[in-house]
Amino acid sequence: MLPLRQIKPKTARTKRFLDNKGPQINENVRTTLFLKYTTCSDILSLVLTDLHALKRPLAIKFTKKNHIHPFEDPSSLEFFSEKNDASLMVYASHSKKRPHCLTFARFFDFKVMDMLELLVDSETMRTLAQFKNAKATVGLKPLLSFSGSAFESPTANAYTLAKSLFLDMFKGSEVKEVDVEGLQYMIHFSVDEAENEQAKPVIHLQTYLLRTKKSGFNLPKVELEEMGPRIDFRVGRIKEADADMWKESMRKPKGQEAKTKKSIETDVIGDKVGRIHLGKQDLGQLQTRKMKGLKRSRDVMGAEDVVGGAEEEADDLVEEATKRVRVEA
């Protein structure tokens, strides 16, 4: 990876601009940029419009076509990313070899970190306009749902990369609390089970409205109504992130590191567990409470008392026999 060019500010205004553009303790919300290739099908134009509608207002859509090949020379994409301060990009292109292709790219420090190609199935695709119902309000956070063993694979593959890209794209801003009234729709991603090693499973994207109805109890009854769009993706080429760039992107700033406490840790379930270290105790000098019930009775005797009593009884018998002999004499 080539070293980044360092720009030295000459004025205070330039310094403020570079500080705002540089790394932050709390990063800005991820903005997605939508671009088109010189040849873009009508299906891809509809898909870009629907994805832009779901992503608003954190989205920028360009209508002018661009002659860019992301997997061959991503420098133009990096230029667009830096100019528009966008960390995610969706690039639409159509060709005979790769029909209805969407390229999802993720940037770090305005450099391409990883990319994924998803080919849209034109026969099963349904747009937002084809579902005649109400739509979710712009700017609300959606519920994200993933189903399929491929998304939870322990080894990195195209499906784990797709899950990571979809999460970064649709999760929106980081918030601590969410109003229940603001949960109006859900985006569900599912992947089929692999029948053989050669055929790759299809990724299904479906969007549902959340309808709450009276149930007669304290909790309302929740129903799902499909809102659109409905898109099926076939996995194409991927570009995995460089190990050094990925390590640098995952590094946490010093201000956000949680302070560790001695002898306190969290287990797998999430419970806080503490360890207490005690010194060596001398139980010989332990003062106990004196009670009559704890005293030893005459009926209960220990082993030493039994031996001592037998010896005293033998001495008494010898002494009594000696007295008898003296009396007879």
Short mmCIF file of C-alpha atoms in Angstrom, two decimals:
data_model
loop_
_atom_site.label_atom_id
_atom_site.label_comp_id
_atom_site.label_asym_id
_atom_site.label_seq_id
_atom_site.Cartn_x
_atom_site.Cartn_y
_atom_site.Cartn_z
CA MET A 1 0.00 0.00 0.00
CA LEU A 2 1.43 3.35 -1.08
CA PRO A 3 1.98 6.00 1.59
CA LEU A 4 -0.63 8.75 1.71
CA ARG A 5 0.34 12.26 0.71
CA GLN A 6 0.57 14.59 3.70
CA ILE A 7 -0.85 18.10 3.20
CA LYS A 8 0.50 20.80 5.50
CA PRO A 9 -2.08 23.55 6.16
CA LYS A 10 -0.96 27.10 5.50
CA THR A 11 -3.97 28.91 6.94
CA ALA A 12 -6.26 28.35 9.92
CA ARG A 13 -9.22 27.71 7.61
CA THR A 14 -7.34 24.97 5.80
CA LYS A 15 -6.33 23.43 9.13
CA ARG A 16 -9.96 23.34 10.32
CA PHE A 17 -11.02 21.75 7.04
CA LEU A 18 -8.32 19.05 7.25
CA ASP A 19 -9.08 18.37 10.93
CA ASN A 20 -12.77 17.92 10.12
CA LYS A 21 -11.89 15.65 7.19
CA GLY A 22 -9.34 13.60 9.10
CA PRO A 23 -9.92 10.75 11.57
CA GLN A 24 -12.40 11.51 14.34
CA ILE A 25 -13.07 9.87 17.70
CA ASN A 26 -16.73 9.69 16.69
CA GLU A 27 -16.85 9.21 12.93
CA ASN A 28 -19.50 10.74 10.70
CA VAL A 29 -22.43 8.66 9.48
CA ARG A 30 -21.59 6.56 6.42
CA THR A 31 -22.76 8.17 3.18
CA THR A 32 -23.38 6.03 0.09
CA LEU A 33 -22.59 7.23 -3.43
CA PHE A 34 -24.55 5.82 -6.41
CA LEU A 35 -22.83 5.85 -9.81
CA LYS A 36 -23.50 4.45 -13.31
CA TYR A 37 -21.29 2.95 -16.01
CA THR A 38 -21.54 4.07 -19.65
CA THR A 39 -23.83 1.08 -20.28
CA CYS A 40 -26.50 0.73 -17.60
CA SER A 41 -29.72 -1.21 -18.12
CA ASP A 42 -33.20 0.00 -17.18
CA ILE A 43 -33.38 -2.72 -14.52
CA LEU A 44 -30.28 -1.34 -12.80
CA SER A 45 -31.68 2.21 -12.99
CA LEU A 46 -34.78 1.06 -11.12
CA VAL A 47 -32.67 -0.82 -8.56
CA LEU A 48 -30.48 2.23 -7.94
CA THR A 49 -33.58 4.40 -7.49
CA ASP A 50 -35.07 2.00 -4.92
CA LEU A 51 -31.82 1.56 -2.98
CA HIS A 52 -31.34 5.31 -2.97
CA ALA A 53 -34.88 5.70 -1.58
CA LEU A 54 -34.11 3.28 1.26
CA LYS A 55 -30.78 4.95 2.03
CA ARG A 56 -31.96 8.57 2.04
CA PRO A 57 -30.92 11.09 3.31
CA LEU A 58 -27.45 9.54 3.69
CA ALA A 59 -27.09 9.01 -0.06
CA ILE A 60 -25.80 10.86 -3.12
CA LYS A 61 -26.94 9.79 -6.58
CA PHE A 62 -25.23 10.86 -9.80
CA THR A 63 -27.07 10.64 -13.12
CA LYS A 64 -24.06 11.22 -15.38
CA LYS A 65 -22.46 8.04 -16.73
CA ASN A 66 -18.78 7.26 -16.04
CA HIS A 67 -16.30 5.02 -17.82
CA ILE A 68 -14.81 3.25 -14.78
CA HIS A 69 -13.67 -0.34 -14.25
CA PRO A 70 -13.53 -0.78 -10.44
CA PHE A 71 -11.59 -4.06 -10.36
CA GLU A 72 -8.99 -2.83 -12.86
CA ASP A 73 -8.45 0.80 -11.84
CA PRO A 74 -10.34 2.06 -8.74
CA SER A 75 -8.57 5.46 -8.67
CA SER A 76 -11.62 7.23 -10.14
CA LEU A 77 -13.86 5.76 -7.46
CA GLU A 78 -11.41 6.96 -4.80
CA PHE A 79 -11.58 10.45 -6.33
CA PHE A 80 -15.39 10.47 -6.07
CA SER A 81 -15.19 9.16 -2.51
CA GLU A 82 -12.84 11.91 -1.37
CA LYS A 83 -14.74 14.71 -3.13
CA ASN A 84 -18.11 13.69 -1.67
CA ASP A 85 -16.87 12.36 1.70
CA ALA A 86 -18.52 8.99 1.01
CA SER A 87 -17.27 5.75 2.56
CA LEU A 88 -19.63 3.44 0.60
CA MET A 89 -20.38 3.23 -3.11
CA VAL A 90 -22.77 1.32 -5.39
CA TYR A 91 -21.65 1.19 -9.02
CA ALA A 92 -24.09 -0.08 -11.69
CA SER A 93 -22.85 -1.59 -14.96
CA HIS A 94 -24.30 -3.85 -17.64
CA SER A 95 -22.43 -6.03 -20.13
CA LYS A 96 -22.88 -9.31 -21.94
CA LYS A 97 -20.46 -11.12 -19.63
CA ARG A 98 -21.85 -9.56 -16.41
CA PRO A 99 -25.48 -8.49 -16.97
CA HIS A 100 -27.21 -6.22 -14.46
CA CYS A 101 -24.15 -5.98 -12.21
CA LEU A 102 -23.95 -3.94 -9.00
CA THR A 103 -20.52 -3.39 -7.47
CA PHE A 104 -20.54 -2.56 -3.74
CA ALA A 105 -17.33 -0.83 -2.63
CA ARG A 106 -16.19 0.20 0.85
CA PHE A 107 -13.49 2.80 1.46
CA PHE A 108 -11.04 3.50 4.25
CA ASP A 109 -9.24 6.83 4.25
CA PHE A 110 -10.72 7.35 0.75
CA LYS A 111 -8.96 4.23 -0.54
CA VAL A 112 -10.82 1.14 -1.77
CA MET A 113 -10.71 -1.46 1.01
CA ASP A 114 -12.96 -4.25 -0.33
CA MET A 115 -15.48 -4.78 -3.15
CA LEU A 116 -18.23 -7.24 -4.04
CA GLU A 117 -20.13 -7.86 -7.27
CA LEU A 118 -23.82 -8.80 -7.09
CA LEU A 119 -25.73 -9.66 -10.28
CA VAL A 120 -29.44 -8.73 -10.22
CA ASP A 121 -31.99 -11.27 -11.40
CA SER A 122 -34.19 -9.25 -13.76
CA GLU A 123 -37.06 -11.80 -13.80
CA THR A 124 -37.76 -11.80 -10.05
CA MET A 125 -37.00 -8.13 -9.37
CA ARG A 126 -39.91 -6.00 -8.09
CA THR A 127 -39.68 -2.26 -7.44
CA LEU A 128 -41.13 -0.02 -4.76
CA ALA A 129 -43.76 1.33 -7.16
CA GLN A 130 -45.11 -2.14 -7.94
CA PHE A 131 -46.30 -2.58 -4.33
CA LYS A 132 -49.39 -0.39 -3.94
CA ASN A 133 -49.23 0.47 -0.26
CA ALA A 134 -47.79 3.05 2.11
CA LYS A 135 -44.05 3.53 2.37
CA ALA A 136 -41.79 4.07 5.36
CA THR A 137 -40.85 7.60 6.37
CA VAL A 138 -37.53 8.86 5.02
CA GLY A 139 -34.63 8.84 7.47
CA LEU A 140 -35.83 6.13 9.87
CA LYS A 141 -33.58 3.29 10.97
CA PRO A 142 -34.69 -0.10 9.62
CA LEU A 143 -34.59 -3.44 11.35
CA LEU A 144 -32.01 -5.67 9.67
CA SER A 145 -32.53 -9.43 9.60
CA PHE A 146 -30.17 -12.09 8.19
CA SER A 147 -31.08 -15.76 7.78
CA GLY A 148 -28.89 -18.47 6.29
CA SER A 149 -25.88 -20.46 7.40
CA ALA A 150 -23.68 -18.85 4.72
CA PHE A 151 -23.89 -15.47 6.51
CA GLU A 152 -22.56 -17.07 9.73
CA SER A 153 -19.65 -18.95 8.16
CA PRO A 154 -16.53 -19.05 10.42
CA THR A 155 -14.31 -18.51 7.37
CA ALA A 156 -14.47 -15.27 5.40
CA ASN A 157 -16.25 -15.60 2.06
CA ALA A 158 -18.45 -13.61 -0.31
CA TYR A 159 -21.52 -14.00 1.91
CA THR A 160 -19.86 -12.78 5.10
CA LEU A 161 -18.54 -9.83 3.09
CA ALA A 162 -22.05 -9.17 1.75
CA LYS A 163 -23.47 -9.18 5.29
CA SER A 164 -20.81 -6.73 6.46
CA LEU A 165 -21.46 -4.39 3.51
CA PHE A 166 -25.24 -4.48 3.97
CA LEU A 167 -24.89 -3.72 7.68
CA ASP A 168 -22.67 -0.71 7.03
CA MET A 169 -24.96 0.51 4.28
CA PHE A 170 -28.35 0.37 6.01
CA LYS A 171 -27.67 0.63 9.76
CA GLY A 172 -27.50 4.44 9.73
CA SER A 173 -26.20 6.45 12.67
CA GLU A 174 -25.18 4.94 16.00
CA VAL A 175 -27.82 5.62 18.67
CA LYS A 176 -28.22 4.42 22.26
CA GLU A 177 -32.02 4.49 22.33
CA VAL A 178 -34.63 3.93 19.62
CA ASP A 179 -38.27 5.02 19.80
CA VAL A 180 -40.60 2.10 19.13
CA GLU A 181 -42.79 4.33 16.97
CA GLY A 182 -39.81 4.86 14.67
CA LEU A 183 -39.51 1.14 13.83
CA GLN A 184 -41.66 1.19 10.70
CA TYR A 185 -39.97 -1.24 8.31
CA MET A 186 -37.57 -4.17 8.14
CA ILE A 187 -35.02 -5.26 5.52
CA HIS A 188 -34.62 -9.03 5.40
CA PHE A 189 -31.65 -10.77 3.76
CA SER A 190 -31.79 -14.52 3.23
CA VAL A 191 -29.52 -16.95 1.44
CA ASP A 192 -30.37 -20.41 0.15
CA GLU A 193 -28.53 -23.51 1.28
CA ALA A 194 -25.77 -24.66 -1.08
CA GLU A 195 -26.82 -27.74 -3.04
CA ASN A 196 -23.35 -28.31 -4.50
CA GLU A 197 -19.96 -26.63 -4.44
CA GLN A 198 -20.14 -25.26 -7.98
CA ALA A 199 -23.51 -23.44 -7.78
CA LYS A 200 -23.44 -20.44 -5.45
CA PRO A 201 -26.61 -19.73 -3.42
CA VAL A 202 -28.75 -16.71 -4.25
CA ILE A 203 -29.12 -13.76 -1.85
CA HIS A 204 -32.70 -12.50 -1.46
CA LEU A 205 -33.50 -8.93 -0.37
CA GLN A 206 -37.05 -8.19 0.79
CA THR A 207 -38.45 -5.15 2.59
CA TYR A 208 -41.49 -5.28 4.89
CA LEU A 209 -43.65 -2.73 6.66
CA LEU A 210 -44.30 -3.33 10.37
CA ARG A 211 -48.01 -3.14 11.19
CA THR A 212 -49.14 -3.11 14.84
CA LYS A 213 -52.68 -4.16 15.64
CA LYS A 214 -54.67 -4.67 18.82
CA SER A 215 -54.28 -8.12 20.33
CA GLY A 216 -56.32 -7.81 23.54
CA PHE A 217 -53.15 -7.97 25.65
CA ASN A 218 -50.53 -5.49 26.77
CA LEU A 219 -48.30 -6.26 23.78
CA PRO A 220 -49.67 -5.44 20.31
CA LYS A 221 -49.85 -7.90 17.45
CA VAL A 222 -47.16 -7.27 14.81
CA GLU A 223 -47.73 -8.17 11.17
CA LEU A 224 -45.44 -7.84 8.15
CA GLU A 225 -46.58 -6.34 4.85
CA GLU A 226 -44.19 -6.39 1.90
CA MET A 227 -43.28 -2.87 0.85
CA GLY A 228 -40.63 -3.45 -1.81
CA PRO A 229 -38.17 -3.62 -3.36
CA ARG A 230 -37.68 -7.36 -3.85
CA ILE A 231 -34.29 -8.21 -5.37
CA ASP A 232 -32.42 -11.48 -5.90
CA PHE A 233 -28.62 -11.31 -6.18
CA ARG A 234 -26.12 -13.77 -7.61
CA VAL A 235 -22.60 -13.46 -6.23
CA GLY A 236 -19.85 -12.40 -8.65
CA ARG A 237 -16.26 -11.28 -8.14
CA ILE A 238 -14.90 -10.12 -4.78
CA LYS A 239 -11.90 -8.11 -3.64
CA GLU A 240 -10.94 -8.78 -0.05
CA ALA A 241 -9.40 -6.14 2.16
CA ASP A 242 -5.65 -5.94 2.60
CA ALA A 243 -4.55 -7.29 5.98
CA ASP A 244 -2.69 -4.12 7.01
CA MET A 245 -5.52 -1.82 5.88
CA TRP A 246 -8.11 -3.96 7.66
CA LYS A 247 -6.07 -3.90 10.88
CA GLU A 248 -5.72 -0.13 10.66
CA SER A 249 -9.44 0.35 10.01
CA MET A 250 -10.38 -1.77 13.03
CA ARG A 251 -8.08 0.11 15.41
CA LYS A 252 -10.00 1.91 18.15
CA PRO A 253 -9.01 5.41 19.33
CA LYS A 254 -7.52 5.78 22.78
CA GLY A 255 -10.42 7.87 24.05
CA GLN A 256 -12.98 5.09 23.54
CA GLU A 257 -11.11 2.22 25.21
CA ALA A 258 -12.94 0.95 28.27
CA LYS A 259 -10.96 0.99 31.50
CA THR A 260 -10.26 -2.49 32.75
CA LYS A 261 -10.79 -3.26 36.43
CA LYS A 262 -8.62 -5.71 38.29
CA SER A 263 -10.14 -9.14 39.00
CA ILE A 264 -13.39 -8.21 37.16
CA GLU A 265 -14.28 -9.78 33.82
CA THR A 266 -17.32 -10.62 31.70
CA ASP A 267 -18.19 -14.19 30.78
CA VAL A 268 -19.64 -15.51 27.51
CA ILE A 269 -23.24 -14.88 28.58
CA GLY A 270 -22.48 -11.25 29.44
CA ASP A 271 -22.58 -11.48 33.24
CA LYS A 272 -19.97 -9.62 35.25
CA VAL A 273 -17.80 -11.95 37.33
CA GLY A 274 -15.42 -10.84 40.10
CA ARG A 275 -12.69 -12.70 41.98
CA ILE A 276 -11.84 -12.07 45.64
CA HIS A 277 -8.37 -13.00 46.92
CA LEU A 278 -8.16 -13.84 50.68
CA GLY A 279 -5.06 -14.32 52.78
CA LYS A 280 -4.19 -17.48 54.72
CA GLN A 281 -6.43 -17.89 57.76
CA ASP A 282 -5.31 -19.33 61.12
CA LEU A 283 -8.31 -21.32 62.38
CA GLY A 284 -6.51 -22.31 65.57
CA GLN A 285 -7.04 -18.91 67.14
CA LEU A 286 -10.60 -18.56 65.90
CA GLN A 287 -12.83 -17.35 68.73
CA THR A 288 -16.12 -19.22 68.83
CA ARG A 289 -19.18 -18.51 70.87
CA LYS A 290 -19.41 -20.41 74.16
CA MET A 291 -22.71 -22.24 74.50
CA LYS A 292 -23.94 -24.95 76.84
CA GLY A 293 -25.27 -26.94 73.95
CA LEU A 294 -21.78 -27.23 72.51
CA LYS A 295 -20.30 -28.73 75.71
CA ARG A 296 -19.50 -32.46 75.74
CA SER A 297 -21.86 -34.53 77.91
CA ARG A 298 -20.93 -37.46 80.09
CA ASP A 299 -22.70 -39.96 77.88
CA VAL A 300 -20.71 -38.90 74.84
CA MET A 301 -17.02 -39.58 75.38
CA GLY A 302 -14.11 -39.47 73.06
CA ALA A 303 -11.46 -42.13 72.45
CA GLU A 304 -9.00 -40.56 74.91
CA ASP A 305 -11.63 -40.50 77.66
CA VAL A 306 -12.42 -44.22 77.11
CA VAL A 307 -8.75 -45.24 77.46
CA GLY A 308 -8.26 -43.05 80.53
CA GLY A 309 -11.38 -44.46 82.20
CA ALA A 310 -10.24 -48.07 81.65
CA GLU A 311 -6.86 -47.37 83.27
CA GLU A 312 -8.50 -45.77 86.32
CA GLU A 313 -10.86 -48.73 86.68
CA ALA A 314 -7.93 -51.20 86.59
CA ASP A 315 -6.07 -49.23 89.30
CA ASP A 316 -9.16 -49.27 91.53
CA LEU A 317 -9.45 -53.07 91.21
CA VAL A 318 -5.77 -53.57 92.12
CA GLU A 319 -6.05 -51.28 95.13
CA GLU A 320 -9.23 -53.04 96.37
CA ALA A 321 -7.59 -56.49 96.05
CA THR A 322 -4.59 -55.28 98.05
CA LYS A 323 -6.84 -54.09 100.86
CA ARG A 324 -8.57 -57.47 101.07
CA VAL A 325 -5.25 -59.29 101.40
CA ARG A 326 -4.20 -57.05 104.28
CA VAL A 327 -7.50 -57.56 106.10
CA GLU A 328 -7.31 -61.37 105.85
CA ALA A 329 -3.75 -61.37 107.09
#
